[in-house]
XYZ file of C-alpha atoms in Angstrom:
755
model
C -59.672 -29.017 -20.195
C -60.263 -30.458 -23.864
C -57.798 -32.535 -23.687
C -59.067 -34.448 -26.827
C -59.281 -31.677 -28.814
C -57.398 -32.259 -32.075
C -56.245 -28.662 -32.597
C -54.578 -27.747 -29.520
C -51.251 -30.308 -29.663
C -50.437 -28.194 -33.205
C -51.578 -24.626 -32.527
C -49.653 -23.069 -30.357
C -45.966 -22.896 -28.866
C -43.644 -20.362 -27.050
C -42.124 -18.101 -29.058
C -39.092 -18.493 -26.895
C -37.390 -21.643 -28.210
C -35.826 -22.608 -25.159
C -38.765 -22.528 -23.270
C -41.037 -26.136 -22.583
C -44.467 -26.710 -24.983
C -47.356 -24.430 -23.337
C -49.297 -26.528 -20.998
C -52.904 -28.011 -21.158
C -53.848 -24.901 -18.502
C -52.134 -22.457 -21.405
C -54.432 -24.019 -23.974
C -57.067 -23.909 -22.211
C -57.081 -20.424 -21.156
C -56.036 -19.623 -24.672
C -58.502 -21.181 -26.927
C -61.340 -23.206 -24.731
C -62.100 -21.050 -21.497
C -65.685 -19.415 -21.835
C -65.748 -15.386 -22.412
C -68.452 -13.355 -22.535
C -66.489 -10.324 -23.379
C -66.173 -11.517 -26.483
C -68.880 -11.909 -29.554
C -68.133 -15.299 -29.519
C -72.081 -15.958 -31.469
C -70.620 -13.772 -34.242
C -72.277 -15.251 -37.699
C -69.281 -14.610 -39.764
C -67.202 -16.875 -37.585
C -68.689 -19.468 -40.007
C -66.540 -18.121 -42.787
C -63.306 -19.318 -40.820
C -61.773 -22.624 -41.304
C -62.112 -24.799 -38.168
C -58.256 -24.178 -37.492
C -58.789 -20.347 -37.273
C -62.401 -20.750 -35.358
C -60.084 -22.525 -32.536
C -57.730 -19.907 -32.944
C -60.604 -17.524 -31.341
C -58.579 -14.380 -33.244
C -61.359 -11.963 -31.534
C -60.952 -13.374 -28.496
C -56.825 -12.976 -28.871
C -56.804 -9.633 -29.748
C -59.559 -8.390 -27.043
C -59.450 -10.450 -23.886
C -56.021 -11.510 -23.805
C -53.243 -9.215 -22.308
C -50.611 -8.524 -25.035
C -47.878 -9.961 -22.521
C -49.444 -12.770 -22.337
C -50.275 -13.657 -26.212
C -46.743 -11.877 -26.952
C -45.234 -14.953 -25.545
C -46.842 -17.469 -28.025
C -46.879 -18.304 -31.782
C -49.927 -19.041 -33.021
C -50.037 -21.958 -36.147
C -52.780 -21.443 -39.290
C -53.775 -23.872 -41.484
C -50.918 -26.245 -42.722
C -51.796 -27.178 -45.913
C -52.093 -23.239 -47.207
C -49.401 -23.167 -49.795
C -50.527 -26.230 -51.625
C -50.452 -25.617 -55.072
C -54.336 -26.309 -55.317
C -55.185 -24.796 -52.320
C -58.525 -22.480 -52.075
C -59.005 -20.915 -48.906
C -62.652 -19.493 -48.342
C -61.239 -18.672 -44.849
C -60.457 -15.095 -44.934
C -56.924 -14.845 -42.763
C -56.002 -18.492 -44.552
C -56.787 -16.512 -47.513
C -54.973 -13.437 -46.798
C -51.641 -15.047 -45.787
C -51.981 -17.084 -48.513
C -52.020 -14.152 -50.716
C -49.283 -12.518 -48.583
C -47.261 -15.299 -49.235
C -47.264 -15.630 -53.119
C -46.590 -11.963 -53.080
C -43.286 -11.960 -50.840
C -41.659 -15.414 -52.400
C -43.474 -15.620 -55.700
C -45.273 -18.341 -57.190
C -42.009 -19.829 -58.970
C -40.497 -19.778 -54.991
C -43.704 -21.149 -53.021
C -43.456 -25.083 -53.693
C -39.712 -25.036 -53.228
C -40.776 -24.757 -49.446
C -39.236 -26.985 -47.355
C -41.787 -29.938 -47.096
C -42.576 -30.307 -43.324
C -43.036 -26.091 -41.916
C -45.741 -24.497 -40.246
C -47.407 -21.166 -40.803
C -47.427 -19.141 -37.147
C -48.968 -15.813 -36.383
C -46.983 -13.790 -34.020
C -49.731 -11.239 -32.267
C -47.744 -7.810 -31.119
C -48.609 -4.655 -29.193
C -51.469 -2.115 -30.284
C -50.264 0.213 -32.912
C -49.124 3.894 -31.874
C -50.298 5.948 -34.820
C -54.143 4.263 -35.112
C -56.098 2.061 -32.997
C -55.552 -1.743 -34.172
C -52.801 -4.313 -33.301
C -49.757 -5.313 -35.363
C -49.473 -8.546 -36.307
C -46.612 -10.969 -37.956
C -46.266 -14.191 -40.212
C -44.303 -16.671 -40.638
C -42.806 -20.145 -41.610
C -41.433 -22.109 -39.003
C -39.140 -25.126 -40.657
C -37.025 -27.229 -39.019
C -32.960 -26.685 -39.610
C -30.928 -29.340 -38.553
C -31.564 -30.095 -35.148
C -33.803 -26.478 -34.578
C -36.490 -24.363 -35.295
C -36.013 -21.307 -38.332
C -38.699 -18.730 -39.271
C -39.184 -17.074 -42.201
C -40.854 -13.794 -42.019
C -43.412 -13.144 -45.102
C -45.275 -10.306 -43.768
C -46.799 -8.073 -41.188
C -51.091 -7.345 -40.727
C -52.315 -4.266 -39.298
C -55.896 -5.922 -37.415
C -59.088 -3.338 -36.350
C -61.732 -4.114 -34.263
C -65.172 -3.378 -35.669
C -65.533 -0.441 -34.059
C -62.778 1.426 -35.507
C -63.568 -0.299 -39.662
C -64.951 3.108 -40.145
C -62.136 5.295 -39.656
C -59.734 2.934 -41.837
C -57.120 4.502 -43.570
C -58.064 3.858 -47.564
C -55.710 1.038 -48.960
C -53.260 1.438 -51.747
C -54.301 1.220 -55.115
C -53.636 0.468 -58.722
C -53.019 4.266 -59.345
C -50.687 6.847 -56.559
C -53.107 8.814 -54.201
C -51.583 12.242 -53.887
C -53.114 14.380 -51.130
C -51.439 12.353 -48.369
C -47.865 12.274 -50.053
C -48.526 16.134 -51.083
C -49.361 17.137 -47.764
C -46.558 15.423 -46.449
C -43.695 16.978 -48.851
C -45.371 20.506 -48.422
C -45.534 19.972 -44.694
C -41.561 18.706 -44.599
C -40.315 21.970 -46.698
C -42.200 24.625 -44.861
C -41.482 22.849 -41.357
C -38.006 20.752 -41.323
C -35.236 22.440 -40.641
C -32.903 19.875 -41.287
C -34.016 19.391 -45.046
C -33.645 22.946 -45.801
C -31.066 23.744 -48.581
C -27.945 23.847 -47.929
C -25.810 27.374 -48.938
C -22.890 25.980 -49.840
C -23.948 23.646 -52.505
C -24.835 25.995 -56.005
C -25.613 24.629 -59.319
C -23.248 24.517 -62.256
C -23.169 27.983 -64.692
C -25.454 27.280 -67.515
C -27.941 24.736 -65.743
C -30.822 23.745 -67.777
C -34.051 22.063 -66.262
C -37.410 21.021 -68.548
C -40.066 23.886 -67.869
C -42.733 21.408 -68.118
C -45.944 23.551 -69.016
C -44.025 25.015 -71.376
C -42.419 21.495 -72.485
C -39.181 22.739 -73.517
C -35.536 22.891 -72.056
C -34.654 26.329 -70.355
C -31.921 27.577 -68.672
C -32.322 28.546 -65.012
C -30.384 28.598 -61.611
C -33.202 30.186 -59.371
C -36.733 27.980 -60.001
C -37.619 25.470 -57.691
C -37.205 21.833 -59.491
C -37.605 18.420 -58.951
C -34.698 15.741 -60.020
C -35.298 12.293 -61.285
C -33.097 9.240 -60.634
C -33.833 6.484 -62.833
C -31.946 3.711 -64.468
C -31.254 4.177 -68.116
C -30.684 0.654 -69.517
C -29.838 -0.291 -72.836
C -32.712 1.109 -74.854
C -30.531 3.315 -77.990
C -33.712 3.940 -79.985
C -32.937 7.454 -81.892
C -36.554 7.819 -81.518
C -36.190 8.770 -77.881
C -35.454 11.976 -77.336
C -32.075 12.759 -76.014
C -29.665 16.463 -75.568
C -26.991 16.274 -77.974
C -25.565 19.103 -79.933
C -27.770 19.025 -82.943
C -31.051 18.786 -80.833
C -30.492 21.038 -78.105
C -31.643 24.410 -80.084
C -34.798 22.281 -80.870
C -35.690 21.401 -77.572
C -35.639 24.927 -76.229
C -38.155 26.172 -78.378
C -41.723 26.178 -76.822
C -43.221 22.419 -76.809
C -39.592 21.351 -78.577
C -40.452 18.342 -76.077
C -42.474 16.577 -78.219
C -44.516 13.575 -76.230
C -43.974 11.094 -78.777
C -40.214 11.128 -78.484
C -40.349 11.533 -74.600
C -38.649 8.666 -72.916
C -41.459 7.237 -70.599
C -40.240 7.956 -67.185
C -39.430 11.015 -68.239
C -42.780 11.620 -69.256
C -44.435 10.241 -66.039
C -42.204 12.450 -63.742
C -43.456 15.261 -65.506
C -46.869 13.949 -64.666
C -45.459 13.426 -61.026
C -44.437 17.499 -60.782
C -48.179 18.430 -62.053
C -49.836 16.295 -59.480
C -47.198 18.501 -56.672
C -47.229 21.342 -57.985
C -43.566 21.452 -59.077
C -43.209 23.252 -62.768
C -39.526 22.442 -63.161
C -38.027 19.160 -63.434
C -34.053 17.914 -63.991
C -33.425 14.781 -66.190
C -29.991 14.344 -67.185
C -30.900 12.749 -70.332
C -32.363 16.392 -71.544
C -30.408 18.673 -69.381
C -26.922 17.734 -70.000
C -25.621 17.791 -73.935
C -24.605 14.183 -73.886
C -22.543 14.457 -76.571
C -20.149 17.537 -75.527
C -17.950 16.149 -73.088
C -16.792 19.179 -71.949
C -20.425 20.111 -70.769
C -20.774 16.277 -69.401
C -17.888 16.898 -67.087
C -18.459 19.631 -66.078
C -22.582 18.909 -64.680
C -20.613 15.568 -63.654
C -19.041 17.610 -61.389
C -21.351 19.369 -59.566
C -23.856 16.669 -59.030
C -23.838 17.544 -55.113
C -25.066 21.057 -56.416
C -28.177 19.475 -58.619
C -29.410 16.963 -56.571
C -28.909 18.804 -52.962
C -30.492 21.491 -54.173
C -33.673 19.948 -55.925
C -36.219 20.558 -54.062
C -37.396 16.933 -54.094
C -35.619 13.643 -56.436
C -38.991 11.557 -57.924
C -36.818 7.940 -57.995
C -38.578 5.531 -60.390
C -37.003 2.179 -58.307
C -39.265 -0.164 -60.546
C -38.126 -0.359 -64.391
C -35.239 -1.319 -66.480
C -34.684 1.378 -68.777
C -35.545 4.708 -69.354
C -38.929 3.919 -71.305
C -40.183 1.900 -68.505
C -42.223 4.360 -67.121
C -43.011 5.103 -63.182
C -45.581 2.220 -61.376
C -48.739 4.036 -60.081
C -48.576 6.928 -62.823
C -49.294 5.743 -66.079
C -48.423 1.972 -65.053
C -50.940 0.325 -62.604
C -49.573 -1.367 -60.116
C -50.474 -5.037 -58.697
C -53.101 -5.037 -56.249
C -51.090 -5.948 -53.237
C -53.247 -4.234 -50.108
C -56.154 -6.263 -49.026
C -59.179 -6.137 -46.454
C -60.724 -9.054 -45.188
C -63.307 -8.911 -42.510
C -63.690 -11.911 -39.850
C -65.493 -12.475 -36.868
C -65.765 -8.441 -36.309
C -62.232 -8.036 -36.749
C -60.571 -6.255 -40.152
C -57.500 -7.879 -41.120
C -55.117 -5.575 -43.650
C -51.878 -6.271 -45.128
C -49.010 -4.322 -45.200
C -47.685 -3.391 -48.486
C -44.145 -4.631 -48.734
C -41.697 -4.921 -51.894
C -41.283 -8.100 -52.776
C -37.731 -9.878 -52.855
C -35.972 -10.947 -56.239
C -38.248 -8.636 -58.649
C -36.110 -8.966 -61.592
C -37.522 -4.630 -62.185
C -35.488 -3.526 -59.393
C -32.134 -2.349 -60.818
C -32.787 1.392 -59.160
C -31.392 -0.236 -55.955
C -28.511 -1.739 -57.729
C -26.806 0.601 -59.458
C -23.643 3.293 -58.703
C -25.265 6.307 -60.211
C -28.654 6.197 -58.309
C -27.184 5.610 -54.913
C -25.020 9.103 -54.904
C -27.786 10.892 -56.414
C -30.173 9.292 -53.468
C -27.363 10.528 -51.325
C -27.049 14.005 -52.294
C -30.728 14.796 -51.846
C -32.451 16.180 -49.202
C -36.119 14.544 -50.046
C -37.046 12.003 -51.837
C -39.990 10.088 -53.189
C -39.906 6.693 -53.768
C -42.328 4.702 -56.738
C -41.631 1.097 -56.572
C -44.218 -1.221 -58.283
C -46.290 -1.671 -55.147
C -46.152 1.767 -53.313
C -44.710 5.151 -53.039
C -43.137 6.565 -50.157
C -41.365 9.966 -49.052
C -38.033 10.239 -47.441
C -36.494 13.398 -46.103
C -33.836 13.950 -43.523
C -36.069 13.436 -40.368
C -38.250 10.383 -41.221
C -39.939 7.569 -43.793
C -43.533 8.566 -44.749
C -45.531 5.629 -46.836
C -48.284 5.911 -49.124
C -49.613 2.599 -46.930
C -50.806 4.076 -44.518
C -51.574 1.294 -42.573
C -47.314 1.662 -42.105
C -46.383 4.078 -39.480
C -44.025 6.736 -40.138
C -40.542 5.535 -39.315
C -37.727 7.294 -37.992
C -34.206 6.893 -40.002
C -31.592 4.974 -39.221
C -28.411 3.677 -40.703
C -30.405 0.864 -42.403
C -33.275 2.338 -43.501
C -31.791 5.653 -45.375
C -29.177 8.050 -47.521
C -28.241 9.644 -44.866
C -25.014 11.730 -45.926
C -23.866 11.501 -42.391
C -24.917 9.572 -39.121
C -25.049 11.049 -35.821
C -22.319 9.012 -34.684
C -19.775 9.843 -37.707
C -17.734 11.969 -36.116
C -15.196 12.444 -39.173
C -15.859 12.868 -42.518
C -13.849 9.131 -43.756
C -15.886 7.401 -41.109
C -19.296 8.600 -43.680
C -16.856 7.811 -46.778
C -16.283 4.675 -45.633
C -19.945 3.657 -44.768
C -20.771 5.153 -48.283
C -18.011 3.490 -50.100
C -19.318 0.062 -48.607
C -22.877 0.936 -50.024
C -21.771 2.276 -53.797
C -19.169 -0.545 -54.579
C -21.876 -3.261 -53.601
C -23.608 -1.517 -56.893
C -23.042 -1.494 -60.792
C -21.809 0.744 -62.910
C -22.644 0.350 -66.395
C -19.091 1.982 -67.939
C -16.318 1.458 -65.737
C -15.303 4.901 -66.888
C -17.668 5.994 -64.341
C -16.604 4.095 -61.523
C -14.774 7.796 -60.144
C -17.531 9.548 -61.487
C -19.930 8.319 -60.026
C -18.902 8.980 -56.162
C -17.638 12.529 -57.206
C -20.502 14.525 -55.833
C -20.711 12.184 -52.460
C -17.087 13.202 -52.151
C -17.622 16.481 -52.613
C -20.520 16.715 -49.777
C -18.544 14.971 -47.216
C -15.120 17.090 -47.721
C -16.699 19.998 -49.127
C -13.018 20.686 -50.960
C -12.268 20.721 -54.837
C -12.539 17.299 -55.849
C -9.887 17.136 -58.450
C -7.195 18.920 -55.778
C -7.954 16.565 -52.932
C -8.647 13.723 -54.452
C -6.267 11.291 -55.811
C -7.890 8.624 -57.801
C -10.641 8.305 -55.534
C -8.658 8.248 -52.534
C -9.282 11.428 -49.889
C -5.530 12.915 -49.709
C -6.223 14.079 -46.391
C -7.536 10.686 -45.105
C -5.149 8.957 -47.389
C -3.399 6.675 -45.048
C -6.795 5.269 -43.489
C -8.187 5.226 -46.956
C -5.460 2.883 -47.879
C -6.922 0.154 -45.802
C -9.479 -0.861 -47.735
C -9.936 -4.632 -48.527
C -12.216 -6.373 -51.158
C -15.185 -8.374 -48.958
C -15.541 -11.064 -50.674
C -11.822 -11.212 -52.387
C -12.558 -13.157 -55.680
C -10.674 -11.953 -58.257
C -7.034 -11.892 -58.202
C -5.930 -7.968 -57.504
C -4.942 -6.413 -60.703
C -4.041 -2.752 -62.094
C -7.087 -1.785 -65.001
C -5.795 0.897 -67.631
C -7.188 2.079 -70.960
C -6.629 5.081 -73.195
C -8.678 7.167 -70.534
C -8.751 5.566 -67.318
C -6.321 4.133 -64.739
C -7.659 2.388 -61.972
C -4.518 1.243 -59.833
C -4.110 -1.338 -57.078
C -4.171 0.341 -54.647
C -7.002 2.448 -55.012
C -10.681 0.846 -53.746
C -11.466 1.337 -57.664
C -9.642 -1.765 -58.917
C -11.696 -3.660 -56.804
C -14.985 -2.547 -57.698
C -14.609 -2.371 -61.479
C -14.141 -6.246 -60.685
C -17.991 -6.395 -58.941
C -15.847 -6.630 -55.669
C -17.608 -4.990 -52.989
C -15.022 -2.686 -50.248
C -14.836 -2.727 -46.661
C -12.466 -1.231 -44.284
C -10.746 -2.213 -41.004
C -12.684 -1.703 -38.035
C -9.733 -0.185 -36.211
C -9.109 3.142 -34.377
C -5.984 4.314 -36.577
C -2.653 6.199 -34.950
C -1.085 7.326 -38.232
C 1.160 6.758 -41.301
C 4.542 4.503 -41.129
C 5.264 5.603 -44.768
C 5.123 9.051 -47.126
C 3.622 8.238 -50.694
C 4.414 10.752 -53.827
C 3.073 11.052 -56.663
C 4.131 13.407 -59.658
C 2.583 16.745 -60.250
C 3.213 19.441 -63.151
C 2.365 22.335 -61.383
C 2.196 25.122 -64.849
C 3.379 24.284 -68.646
C 6.017 26.158 -67.639
C 7.642 24.358 -64.480
C 9.417 21.037 -63.712
C 7.693 17.883 -62.999
C 8.093 17.524 -58.832
C 7.038 14.899 -56.552
C 4.067 15.838 -54.589
C 3.830 14.006 -50.368
C 0.182 12.635 -51.099
C -0.528 12.223 -47.200
C 1.162 14.990 -45.878
C -1.800 16.865 -45.303
C -2.159 19.334 -42.627
C -5.627 18.594 -41.871
C -5.500 14.908 -41.369
C -6.812 13.817 -38.293
C -5.797 10.518 -35.981
C -7.981 8.641 -33.097
C -7.018 9.038 -29.300
C -3.712 7.952 -27.826
C -2.302 8.406 -31.399
C 0.873 9.959 -29.150
C 1.304 6.875 -27.098
C 1.278 4.549 -30.147
C 3.823 6.524 -32.070
C 6.358 6.786 -29.586
C 5.772 2.960 -29.163
C 6.254 2.816 -33.223
C 9.512 5.075 -32.770
C 10.877 2.517 -30.281
C 9.973 -0.648 -31.829
C 11.920 1.163 -35.211
C 9.323 1.857 -37.228
C 10.905 5.330 -38.430
C 14.373 5.521 -39.942
C 15.353 8.095 -38.246
C 13.458 8.220 -34.583
C 12.329 10.705 -33.744
C 10.679 10.148 -30.046
C 14.112 10.390 -27.995
C 11.809 9.386 -24.493
C 11.114 5.848 -23.681
C 7.130 4.954 -23.400
C 8.145 3.105 -19.952
C 9.948 6.188 -18.059
C 6.511 7.790 -17.828
C 3.041 7.344 -17.753
C 0.183 7.891 -20.379
C -0.734 10.822 -19.624
C 2.903 11.844 -19.488
C 3.668 10.628 -22.538
C 0.935 12.870 -24.441
C 2.172 15.907 -22.278
C 5.814 15.671 -23.702
C 4.758 14.701 -26.815
C 2.384 18.012 -27.320
C 5.196 19.996 -25.396
C 7.356 19.114 -28.208
C 4.619 19.167 -31.786
C 1.593 21.018 -31.759
C 0.100 18.790 -34.161
C 0.186 15.297 -35.247
C 1.158 17.071 -38.891
C 4.015 18.729 -37.031
C 5.305 15.410 -35.829
C 4.827 14.128 -39.185
C 6.765 16.872 -40.271
C 10.218 15.858 -37.901
C 9.514 11.869 -38.720
C 9.152 11.521 -43.060
C 10.905 15.062 -43.911
C 13.890 15.767 -41.957
C 16.841 15.968 -43.646
C 17.750 12.672 -42.526
C 14.398 10.645 -43.799
C 14.617 12.861 -47.311
C 17.867 11.523 -47.830
C 16.707 8.334 -48.688
C 15.156 9.500 -51.857
C 18.482 11.564 -52.710
C 20.420 8.384 -53.165
C 18.180 6.990 -55.545
C 17.434 7.837 -59.555
C 13.685 8.027 -59.370
C 12.502 9.029 -62.759
C 9.314 11.134 -63.266
C 8.343 9.077 -66.097
C 8.504 5.506 -63.235
C 5.239 7.757 -61.585
C 3.314 7.885 -64.738
C -0.383 6.208 -64.975
C -1.386 6.390 -60.905
C 2.053 5.359 -59.603
C 3.101 5.848 -56.617
C 6.363 6.323 -54.316
C 7.509 5.272 -51.155
C 10.367 4.221 -49.028
C 8.960 1.938 -46.655
C 9.738 -1.413 -43.982
C 8.919 -4.469 -45.595
C 9.153 -8.070 -44.286
C 8.922 -11.772 -45.123
C 6.207 -13.781 -43.879
C 3.912 -17.360 -44.735
C 0.734 -17.806 -45.071
C -1.715 -20.697 -43.378
C -5.227 -21.517 -43.963
C -8.103 -20.715 -41.567
C -11.289 -21.717 -42.226
C -12.536 -18.580 -43.961
C -9.503 -16.030 -44.998
C -5.756 -16.908 -44.308
C -3.238 -16.230 -41.460
C -0.077 -14.820 -41.286
C 2.754 -16.561 -39.291
C 6.560 -15.029 -38.058
C 9.636 -17.295 -39.025
C 9.104 -19.797 -36.268
C 5.262 -20.465 -37.667
C 3.728 -18.275 -35.016
C 0.084 -16.875 -35.660
C 0.543 -13.103 -35.952
C -1.731 -11.388 -38.097
C -4.210 -12.301 -41.100
C -5.179 -10.668 -43.930
C -8.480 -8.940 -44.142
C -11.413 -10.316 -45.533
C -12.085 -13.730 -47.078
C -9.259 -13.305 -49.760
C -11.373 -16.163 -51.911
C -9.100 -16.306 -54.903
C -5.859 -16.319 -52.579
C -6.575 -18.644 -50.636
C -8.114 -21.230 -53.000
C -4.875 -20.973 -54.768
C -3.051 -21.636 -51.177
C -5.112 -24.734 -50.942
C -4.284 -25.676 -54.414
C -1.510 -28.793 -54.517
C 0.663 -27.325 -56.818
C 0.894 -24.117 -54.484
C 4.470 -24.923 -51.900
C 3.558 -23.481 -48.193
C 6.628 -22.428 -47.336
C 6.360 -19.533 -49.659
C 7.042 -16.191 -48.640
C 4.937 -13.122 -49.289
C 6.106 -9.181 -49.542
C 4.150 -7.009 -46.972
C 4.731 -3.428 -46.511
C 4.032 -0.979 -43.640
C 1.732 1.682 -44.103
C 0.458 2.386 -40.920
C -0.808 2.534 -37.459
C -3.637 1.174 -35.963
C -5.380 -0.071 -32.303
C -7.479 -3.073 -32.422
C -9.846 -3.589 -30.239
C -9.725 -5.753 -27.164
C -13.238 -7.675 -27.419
C -14.249 -10.206 -23.933
C -13.039 -13.048 -26.497
C -9.642 -11.622 -27.183
C -7.171 -14.655 -26.045
C -4.438 -14.309 -24.734
C -2.851 -11.466 -26.731
C -4.759 -9.002 -24.364
C -1.488 -9.599 -22.402
C 1.428 -10.308 -24.642
C 0.999 -8.053 -27.526
C -0.034 -5.246 -25.655
C 2.213 -2.324 -24.075
C 1.789 -0.813 -20.549
C 3.547 2.554 -19.260
C 5.626 3.261 -15.918
C 2.975 2.087 -13.582
C 1.558 -0.940 -15.464
C -0.955 0.691 -16.706
C -2.059 -1.421 -20.356
C -3.432 0.206 -23.308
C -7.603 -0.207 -24.137
C -6.539 -1.306 -27.425
C -3.887 -3.411 -28.936
C -1.196 -1.842 -31.610
C -1.176 -3.086 -35.230
C 0.688 -2.937 -38.339
C -1.279 -2.253 -41.233
C 0.196 -4.203 -44.091
C 0.103 -4.410 -47.941
C 1.022 -7.677 -49.249
C 2.693 -6.681 -52.488
C 3.885 -8.782 -55.787
C 6.123 -7.452 -57.988
C 6.468 -6.912 -61.396
C 9.969 -5.706 -62.509
C 10.511 -2.258 -61.226
C 7.035 -2.389 -59.806
C 4.997 -3.694 -56.921
C 1.214 -4.120 -56.749
C -0.824 -4.286 -54.125
C -2.070 -8.006 -53.446
C -4.336 -7.846 -50.533
C -4.488 -6.205 -46.555
C -3.579 -7.750 -43.396
C -2.368 -6.515 -40.112
C 0.247 -8.272 -37.683
C 0.822 -6.981 -34.421
C 3.549 -4.321 -33.801
C 5.655 -6.253 -30.345
C 5.667 -9.127 -33.678
C 6.540 -6.163 -36.499
C 9.122 -4.993 -34.035
C 11.224 -8.419 -34.043
C 10.878 -9.353 -37.930
C 13.633 -8.894 -40.575
C 12.769 -5.414 -41.983
C 14.446 -3.827 -44.409
C 13.770 -0.073 -45.900
C 13.009 -0.248 -49.805
C 11.806 1.937 -52.208
C 8.786 1.046 -53.359
C 6.852 2.213 -56.708
C 2.987 0.875 -56.636
C 1.053 0.542 -59.624
């Protein structure tokens, strides 16, 4: 049984830590039982270190059934990452190389002092022969164990080595990528041009063979997505009113003045057989405000009409160049041979690279989402992404289907409504950085146009879609590390009710994961129909196309019964009918949600509340909006993450959304009075999903029909916590309380001017 083997006790662990240690019999089967199927006398075995010889990697790959070896983590030489280590063992040498690429030279010394290097052997790879393997660092965290992923390997038996794909080199190898792009253009119906998208008038591109700017609306072109950076050298070419005429002459784009990244993009086009390139620096007249805004409003058309978008994903400026084109890439992929096996590491991007700025910029996110095809250039590899899959230059990486986490899809399969996609994109976009706050709205216009297929200036207000205005008010800052404030310059306004006020403070915006049943207030803005007409109020959120979620009729009936409307538009009781009966009565009276809202909010009784107040149009300038809404005052209470909302008897009735870090710090400060009442405005009605962990609230906060059937969600009132500055209110946070508790609160109708 080799019970005295020095390597067995520390060589293998169950993959599932809940199991006991592997038995002596299992260790014997894996490491010591004689096997005549694999070549144990292979001379290359002498290259392996004692730990790897004990491992019998060839035996594990060729002879041990997959379902058995997948149960274990195999430990490698423990001293691999010591500073002065210089392993001669092929496997150890490759694993050390992978770790230093993954974490960097500076992070390796900071690894936990007691750790193990583990090998996990997976299944055969489907796209060609070979076995997949993962490398982990395993170390103790408290009473448990933690695994840190290092990278993965492809392991080939000697019989298939001659057919192995080429490794990723210092420069891009074009044939494989070009063939895939051509196949996509030819065969993928999902990736064909959207006929609804069009290019702007006077659209300019670079004619690469002639090295000049031309106006062309009907040519196949590539577009460049890159980081401008802070390089302000006057010697670098840029389109201006003074230079555009010269740039239109043949040869007008000199090599000496061309930003290196754009020059490299032209070289990529030459390799791919594309004669035209769009790059914003040269194709938009940068000192012409009208031309610039006209092109910005058409970004969705430009990037979606492009045959291919080239993504310079590595680099900090327009003069950085593109890796693998003019800049040699570090050789990351290596082959090692041991015991008749070829070991190849799969290429991955390293973490924390300071030059991967493309993934952090707001403009580049929109450019990727609007594109049909993307060719990404990182400092380690190139890969092609279309609407169906991701295809890697590294042939050891199998072609992968797109999912929510790996792609810049405009819409995911389960996103039925435009707003679902908008909310996802806004979360991603708001996590990125813009060099100029004035771009906050502009850098999302392309995505907004593609999702809502309407004129942006008419269908959006301060970045918020009018048709989904009430849903869109339910945003919150994920961390809430900065106090909400209205930001205003002579050129642009960020009202507190818009997500943009959070993004310009580097806050990531999220949305509630709840069903949406409808508005509880109508919001008005000041509009001027034409210079000859007087200013007037326009209802922002009274749009005929607005959609709400299933059961909205029932929940609006409940809201009417609970006094959430000023004129109680629903004349019957929900307890008199089944839920189906309530729906039927609702639709017999109102043909749609919009028809109900007209009755509930725009009837003479509801409108009277505005006639009683002298609303000055001057009060509604600069992004301020007006409503008559219900307000109530509640206290707050600390919890581990965030703040809860309390009623007058100190019962928990809801919470603020997100971590509200700044507000929580203020609440916990010794100077804060815990009995302070906070003002809340009711904005809409939603449904909180009942989870397995939902407590007694599933009964106490729910509603039932005439047959005692309960709702599948708990009705909640969405609230804006507001502060006051003279006649204006400002949004502080988003919160919610149960409808049952809102109905018990001391509510009042108030005119709110929200800035």
